[in-house]
Coordinates of C-alpha atoms and ligand atoms in Angstrom, one line a residue:
M1 CA 204.0 -19.3 4.2
P2 CA 202.5 -21.6 1.5
A3 CA 198.9 -21.3 0.4
I4 CA 196.4 -23.3 2.4
T5 CA 195.8 -26.6 0.6
I6 CA 193.6 -28.3 3.2
A7 CA 191.3 -25.7 4.8
L8 CA 190.0 -25.9 8.4
F9 CA 186.5 -26.2 7.0
D10 CA 184.8 -26.3 3.6
T11 CA 181.2 -25.2 3.4
D12 CA 181.3 -24.4 -0.3
T13 CA 182.1 -27.8 -1.9
P14 CA 179.0 -29.7 -0.4
L15 CA 176.7 -26.8 -1.5
R16 CA 178.0 -26.7 -5.1
A17 CA 175.9 -29.6 -6.3
L18 CA 172.8 -27.9 -4.8
R19 CA 173.2 -24.5 -6.4
E20 CA 170.6 -24.9 -9.2
E21 CA 168.0 -26.2 -6.8
I22 CA 168.7 -23.3 -4.3
R23 CA 168.4 -20.8 -7.2
A24 CA 165.1 -22.2 -8.2
R25 CA 163.7 -22.1 -4.6
L26 CA 164.9 -18.6 -4.1
S27 CA 163.2 -17.5 -7.3
E28 CA 160.0 -19.0 -6.1
V29 CA 160.3 -16.9 -2.9
L30 CA 160.9 -13.8 -5.1
E31 CA 157.8 -14.6 -7.2
R32 CA 155.7 -15.1 -4.1
G33 CA 156.9 -11.8 -2.5
V34 CA 156.4 -13.0 1.1
Y35 CA 159.5 -12.6 3.1
I36 CA 158.6 -12.9 6.8
L37 CA 156.8 -15.8 8.5
G38 CA 155.4 -17.2 5.3
P39 CA 155.0 -20.7 3.8
E40 CA 158.8 -21.5 3.6
V41 CA 159.3 -21.0 7.4
E42 CA 156.1 -23.0 8.2
A43 CA 157.2 -25.9 6.0
F44 CA 160.8 -25.8 7.3
E45 CA 159.5 -25.9 10.9
R46 CA 157.4 -28.9 10.0
E47 CA 160.2 -30.7 8.1
F48 CA 162.9 -30.0 10.8
A49 CA 160.5 -31.2 13.5
A50 CA 159.9 -34.5 11.6
Y51 CA 163.7 -34.9 11.1
L52 CA 164.4 -34.4 14.8
G53 CA 161.4 -36.3 16.1
V54 CA 160.1 -33.4 18.1
R55 CA 156.6 -31.8 18.3
H56 CA 157.6 -28.2 17.7
V57 CA 160.2 -26.1 15.9
V58 CA 160.1 -22.3 16.1
G59 CA 162.3 -20.5 13.7
V60 CA 164.1 -17.4 15.0
A61 CA 166.6 -14.9 13.8
N62 CA 169.8 -16.6 15.1
G63 CA 171.1 -19.1 17.6
T64 CA 171.8 -16.5 20.3
D65 CA 168.2 -15.2 20.3
A66 CA 167.1 -18.8 20.3
I67 CA 168.8 -19.4 23.6
T68 CA 167.4 -16.2 25.2
I69 CA 163.9 -16.9 24.0
A70 CA 164.0 -20.6 24.9
L71 CA 165.2 -19.8 28.5
R72 CA 162.3 -17.4 29.0
A73 CA 159.9 -19.9 27.5
L74 CA 161.2 -22.5 30.0
G75 CA 160.4 -20.1 32.8
V76 CA 163.7 -18.5 33.6
K77 CA 163.2 -15.1 35.2
P78 CA 165.4 -12.1 36.1
G79 CA 167.5 -13.0 39.1
D80 CA 167.6 -16.8 38.4
D81 CA 170.9 -18.7 38.1
V82 CA 171.5 -20.7 34.9
V83 CA 174.4 -23.2 34.8
V84 CA 176.5 -23.1 31.6
P85 CA 179.9 -24.5 30.6
A86 CA 182.8 -22.0 30.5
F87 CA 184.2 -23.8 27.5
T88 CA 181.9 -22.9 24.7
F89 CA 181.1 -20.0 22.3
Y90 CA 180.4 -16.7 24.1
A91 CA 176.7 -16.6 23.0
S92 CA 175.8 -19.6 25.2
A93 CA 176.3 -17.4 28.3
E94 CA 175.5 -14.0 26.8
A95 CA 172.0 -15.2 26.0
I96 CA 171.5 -16.0 29.7
V97 CA 172.4 -12.5 30.7
N98 CA 170.1 -11.2 27.9
A99 CA 167.2 -13.2 29.5
G100 CA 167.9 -11.3 32.8
A101 CA 169.5 -14.3 34.5
R102 CA 173.0 -15.0 36.0
P103 CA 175.3 -17.5 34.3
V104 CA 177.0 -19.8 36.7
F105 CA 180.0 -21.3 34.9
C106 CA 180.7 -25.1 35.2
D107 CA 183.7 -27.1 34.1
V108 CA 183.8 -29.7 31.4
D109 CA 185.2 -33.2 30.9
P110 CA 188.6 -32.8 29.4
A111 CA 188.2 -35.8 27.0
T112 CA 184.8 -35.1 25.5
R113 CA 185.1 -31.3 26.0
N114 CA 181.5 -31.3 27.2
V115 CA 179.7 -30.8 30.6
T116 CA 178.9 -33.9 32.7
R117 CA 176.3 -34.6 35.4
E118 CA 179.1 -34.1 37.9
T119 CA 180.4 -30.8 36.6
V120 CA 176.9 -29.4 36.4
S121 CA 176.0 -30.7 39.9
A122 CA 179.0 -28.9 41.4
A123 CA 177.7 -25.5 40.0
L124 CA 174.1 -25.8 41.2
T125 CA 172.9 -23.0 43.6
R126 CA 169.6 -22.5 45.4
A127 CA 168.7 -20.0 42.7
T128 CA 169.4 -22.3 39.7
T129 CA 166.3 -22.7 37.6
A130 CA 167.8 -24.1 34.4
I131 CA 170.9 -25.7 32.8
V132 CA 172.3 -24.9 29.4
A133 CA 174.2 -28.0 28.1
V134 CA 176.1 -27.5 24.9
D135 CA 176.8 -30.2 22.3
L136 CA 180.2 -28.8 21.8
F137 CA 182.0 -29.2 18.4
G138 CA 179.1 -31.4 17.3
S139 CA 179.5 -34.0 20.0
P140 CA 176.4 -34.8 22.1
A141 CA 176.6 -33.9 25.8
P142 CA 175.2 -36.5 28.3
I143 CA 171.8 -34.7 28.5
P144 CA 169.7 -37.7 29.7
E145 CA 172.0 -37.9 32.8
I146 CA 171.9 -34.1 33.3
R147 CA 168.1 -34.1 33.1
E148 CA 168.1 -36.6 36.1
L149 CA 169.2 -33.6 38.2
G150 CA 165.5 -32.4 38.0
L151 CA 165.9 -29.0 36.4
P152 CA 164.9 -27.9 32.9
V153 CA 167.8 -28.5 30.5
L154 CA 168.2 -26.4 27.4
E155 CA 170.3 -28.2 24.8
D156 CA 172.5 -25.7 22.9
A157 CA 172.8 -27.8 19.7
A158 CA 174.1 -24.8 17.6
Q159 CA 177.1 -26.9 16.5
A160 CA 175.4 -30.3 16.5
A161 CA 172.9 -30.6 13.7
G162 CA 173.1 -34.2 12.4
A163 CA 174.4 -35.8 15.6
A164 CA 172.7 -38.4 17.8
L165 CA 172.9 -40.0 21.2
G166 CA 171.4 -43.4 22.0
G167 CA 169.5 -43.3 18.7
R168 CA 167.9 -39.9 19.4
R169 CA 168.9 -36.8 17.5
T170 CA 170.7 -33.9 19.1
G171 CA 168.0 -31.2 19.3
S172 CA 165.6 -33.6 20.8
L173 CA 167.4 -34.5 24.0
G174 CA 166.6 -31.5 26.4
D175 CA 163.4 -29.9 27.6
A176 CA 164.1 -27.6 24.7
A177 CA 167.0 -27.2 22.3
T178 CA 168.4 -24.4 20.1
F179 CA 170.1 -24.3 16.8
S180 CA 172.1 -21.7 14.8
F181 CA 172.0 -21.7 11.0
Y182 CA 175.0 -19.4 10.7
P183 CA 176.5 -20.3 7.3
S184 CA 179.5 -22.2 8.6
K185 CA 177.3 -24.5 10.8
N186 CA 176.6 -28.1 9.7
L187 CA 173.2 -27.0 8.6
G188 CA 173.9 -23.5 7.4
A189 CA 171.8 -20.9 5.8
F190 CA 172.9 -17.9 3.6
G191 CA 172.8 -15.5 6.5
D192 CA 171.7 -15.6 10.1
G193 CA 169.0 -18.0 11.3
G194 CA 168.1 -20.1 14.3
A195 CA 165.5 -22.4 15.8
I196 CA 164.0 -23.5 19.1
T197 CA 162.8 -27.1 19.3
T198 CA 160.7 -28.7 22.0
D199 CA 158.1 -31.4 22.7
Q200 CA 156.3 -29.1 25.2
D201 CA 153.3 -27.3 23.8
D202 CA 153.4 -24.4 26.4
V203 CA 157.1 -23.8 25.8
A204 CA 156.6 -23.7 22.0
D205 CA 153.6 -21.4 22.3
L206 CA 155.5 -18.9 24.5
A207 CA 158.6 -19.0 22.3
R208 CA 156.3 -18.3 19.2
A209 CA 154.9 -15.2 21.0
L210 CA 158.3 -14.0 22.2
R211 CA 159.8 -14.1 18.7
F212 CA 157.0 -11.7 17.6
H213 CA 157.2 -8.9 20.2
G214 CA 155.4 -11.0 22.8
S215 CA 152.2 -11.1 20.8
R216 CA 150.0 -14.1 19.7
D217 CA 147.8 -12.1 17.3
K218 CA 150.1 -9.3 16.1
R219 CA 147.8 -6.7 17.6
T220 CA 147.8 -7.2 21.4
F221 CA 151.1 -7.6 23.3
E222 CA 151.2 -9.8 26.4
Y223 CA 155.0 -9.8 27.0
V224 CA 158.0 -7.6 26.2
G225 CA 159.5 -9.9 23.6
Y226 CA 161.8 -9.7 20.5
N227 CA 161.7 -9.1 16.8
S228 CA 163.4 -12.4 16.0
R229 CA 162.2 -14.4 13.1
L230 CA 163.7 -16.8 10.7
D231 CA 163.1 -15.3 7.3
E232 CA 161.7 -16.9 4.1
V233 CA 164.9 -16.8 2.2
Q234 CA 166.8 -18.6 4.9
A235 CA 164.0 -21.2 5.3
A236 CA 163.9 -21.8 1.6
V237 CA 167.7 -22.6 1.6
L238 CA 167.4 -24.8 4.7
R239 CA 164.6 -26.8 3.0
V240 CA 167.0 -27.7 0.2
T241 CA 170.0 -28.5 2.5
L242 CA 168.1 -30.4 5.3
P243 CA 167.6 -33.6 3.2
H244 CA 171.4 -33.8 2.8
L245 CA 172.4 -33.3 6.4
D246 CA 172.5 -37.0 7.2
S247 CA 174.8 -37.8 4.3
W248 CA 177.1 -34.8 5.1
S249 CA 177.2 -36.0 8.8
E250 CA 178.1 -39.5 7.6
R251 CA 181.0 -38.1 5.6
R252 CA 182.2 -36.0 8.6
R253 CA 182.2 -39.2 10.7
A254 CA 184.1 -41.0 7.9
A255 CA 186.7 -38.2 8.0
A256 CA 187.1 -38.6 11.8
S257 CA 187.5 -42.4 11.3
A258 CA 190.1 -41.6 8.5
Y259 CA 192.1 -39.6 11.1
A260 CA 192.1 -42.6 13.4
A261 CA 193.0 -45.0 10.6
A262 CA 195.9 -42.8 9.5
G263 CA 197.3 -43.0 13.0
I264 CA 196.7 -39.5 14.5
E265 CA 196.8 -40.8 18.0
P266 CA 200.6 -40.5 18.8
Y267 CA 200.8 -36.9 17.6
V268 CA 197.8 -35.3 19.4
S269 CA 195.1 -36.4 21.9
P270 CA 192.0 -36.9 19.7
P271 CA 188.6 -36.0 21.1
A272 CA 186.7 -38.7 23.0
V273 CA 183.0 -39.4 22.4
L274 CA 180.3 -40.8 24.7
P275 CA 179.2 -44.4 24.4
G276 CA 176.2 -44.4 22.0
A277 CA 177.0 -41.0 20.5
E278 CA 177.2 -40.3 16.8
P279 CA 178.9 -36.9 16.7
A280 CA 178.3 -34.5 13.8
W281 CA 181.9 -33.3 14.0
H282 CA 181.2 -29.7 13.4
L283 CA 184.9 -29.3 14.3
Y284 CA 187.5 -32.0 15.0
V285 CA 189.3 -30.6 18.1
A286 CA 192.4 -32.4 19.4
T287 CA 194.7 -31.3 22.2
H288 CA 198.5 -30.9 22.5
S289 CA 200.4 -29.1 25.2
R290 CA 202.1 -26.9 22.5
A291 CA 199.0 -26.4 20.4
D292 CA 199.9 -22.9 19.1
E293 CA 203.3 -24.0 17.8
M294 CA 201.6 -27.0 16.2
I295 CA 199.0 -24.7 14.5
R296 CA 201.9 -22.5 13.1
G297 CA 203.7 -25.6 12.0
L298 CA 200.7 -26.9 10.2
A299 CA 200.1 -23.6 8.5
E300 CA 203.7 -23.7 7.2
Q301 CA 202.7 -27.0 5.5
G302 CA 199.5 -25.5 4.0
I303 CA 197.1 -27.0 6.5
G304 CA 194.4 -24.9 8.3
A305 CA 194.2 -25.4 12.0
R306 CA 193.0 -23.1 14.8
G307 CA 192.6 -22.9 18.6
Y308 CA 189.1 -22.3 19.9
Y309 CA 188.0 -20.2 22.9
R310 CA 191.5 -19.5 24.1
V311 CA 190.0 -17.0 26.5
P312 CA 187.2 -19.1 28.1
L313 CA 183.9 -17.4 29.1
H314 CA 184.6 -17.0 32.8
R315 CA 187.7 -15.0 31.9
Q316 CA 186.0 -12.7 29.4
E317 CA 185.7 -9.1 30.5
A318 CA 181.9 -8.9 30.1
M319 CA 181.5 -12.0 32.3
A320 CA 183.6 -10.6 35.2
P321 CA 180.6 -10.2 37.4
Y322 CA 179.9 -14.0 37.1
A323 CA 183.5 -15.3 37.3
P324 CA 184.1 -18.1 39.8
S325 CA 187.1 -18.1 42.1
A326 CA 190.6 -18.5 40.5
G327 CA 191.4 -22.0 39.5
A328 CA 187.8 -23.2 39.9
L329 CA 187.5 -24.6 36.3
P330 CA 190.8 -26.4 35.7
A331 CA 189.7 -28.6 32.8
T332 CA 188.3 -25.5 31.0
D333 CA 191.5 -23.6 31.5
E334 CA 193.7 -26.5 30.3
L335 CA 191.5 -27.1 27.2
A336 CA 191.4 -23.4 26.3
R337 CA 195.2 -23.5 26.2
T338 CA 195.8 -26.8 24.5
N339 CA 193.0 -27.3 21.9
L340 CA 193.5 -27.3 18.2
A341 CA 190.9 -27.8 15.6
L342 CA 192.1 -29.8 12.6
P343 CA 190.5 -29.7 9.1
M344 CA 187.0 -31.2 9.0
S345 CA 184.2 -31.1 6.5
P346 CA 182.0 -33.5 4.4
A347 CA 184.5 -33.0 1.6
L348 CA 187.5 -34.2 3.6
G349 CA 188.6 -37.5 2.1
P350 CA 190.9 -40.2 3.5
D351 CA 193.9 -39.0 1.4
Q352 CA 193.6 -35.5 2.9
A353 CA 193.2 -36.9 6.4
A354 CA 196.4 -38.9 5.8
Q355 CA 198.1 -35.7 4.6
V356 CA 197.1 -33.9 7.8
V357 CA 198.5 -36.8 9.9
A358 CA 201.7 -36.8 7.9
A359 CA 202.0 -33.0 8.5
L360 CA 201.6 -33.7 12.3
A361 CA 204.2 -36.4 12.1
A362 CA 206.6 -34.0 10.4
L363 CA 206.3 -31.7 13.4
R364 CA 207.2 -34.5 15.8
P365 CA 211.0 -33.8 15.9
V366 CA 210.2 -30.2 16.8
L367 CA 207.3 -30.9 19.2
S368 CA 208.2 -34.0 21.1
S369 CA 205.5 -36.6 21.6
S370 CA 206.1 -36.4 25.4
A371 CA 204.5 -33.0 25.2
R372 CA 201.0 -34.5 24.4
S373 CA 198.3 -33.0 26.5
S374 CA 196.5 -35.3 28.9
P375 CA 194.6 -33.0 31.2
G376 CA 193.3 -35.7 33.5
P377 CA 189.8 -36.1 34.9
A378 CA 187.4 -33.2 35.2
R379 CA 187.2 -31.5 38.6
A380 CA 184.4 -29.0 39.2
Ligands
PLP401 C1 177.6 -23.2 20.9 C2 177.0 -22.0 20.2 N1 175.9 -21.5 20.8 C3 175.3 -20.4 20.2 C4 175.7 -19.8 19.1 C5 175.0 -18.6 18.5 O1 174.5 -18.7 17.3 P1 174.3 -17.5 16.3 O2 175.7 -17.1 15.8 O3 173.4 -18.0 15.2 O4 173.7 -16.4 17.1 C6 176.8 -20.4 18.4 C7 177.3 -19.8 17.1 O5 178.3 -19.7 16.8 C8 177.5 -21.5 19.0 O6 178.6 -22.1 18.5

């Protein structure tokens, strides 16, 4: 197997130019000697709120806690049902169980890979008190339409920092939204980190208390909460990288356009985006009916590719108590089998995109084009 020449993602190259600035900021934190809930977190919360156009940002320890805390802050109680797509990272559903509620899995649109108003509607029960809509792979979900269903919508924007829909940034579309700053995310820290964003004062206030053991004054405890804070080191790094997020997202969009310009379409089914959406392309995920063979064939040509969520959430062992009836989520099952993520990063130039497409073309005699995956419309 040759060495990988075009990696699936590249978080290092974009950060290289910022190393000196990050070192300087980290040494300021060291000099100050304040590591938890200090001026860096406060400033980052203000700056990220301004970037997103929301009233509040609450920094927490990771994107999973962010979902659990945000759901509780939105009023989700033990015994409630919360709708969530089955095609997403495990944490989107795990966090619902950790909030004491029951995940109800819904299907996704096979072309956008995201939930729709219809797939969510089909999963609503009398006990549903909230909906988790994921901006999967950095592509905005149709959250304004889903909000028309009249239930609180939590936007899981973990993968979508830098995206927008209808001119509004992802992370500002739901009643509240959550982010992960895991290092490989589009806005990544140097360890774990996360945030809750909202325009609603009461939701932000409760989330702030819940991240600190359910306390507002650090002496009296109104709720059983969490020890879940963004730390000063991570906030300091994020304050350096946030001003670059838009240019990195532009470069990711240019890379996606370069795939189209290089003629990727006959070889795989590329991802579709909603009208008015500007995806952040956390991952560029195509489909092909023989995806795993294609991934192996690309690796043999030095190109990183990977299938995501091959075992979707409703088929994970820990989610067995919440699994719907067999065959209930056909688009999820099909996507889980046929998806393949192709290289994507702000550092991926048009020549590399063309090289990936050439590698796909070279596989054509082996994997006939008639085997392209076209999973058809979503059915819930
Ligand atoms: C869609 C989605 N939701 C939630 C999370 C959880 O974030 P974290 O790893 O920071 O807990 C992730 C992270 O991978 C994610 O991709």
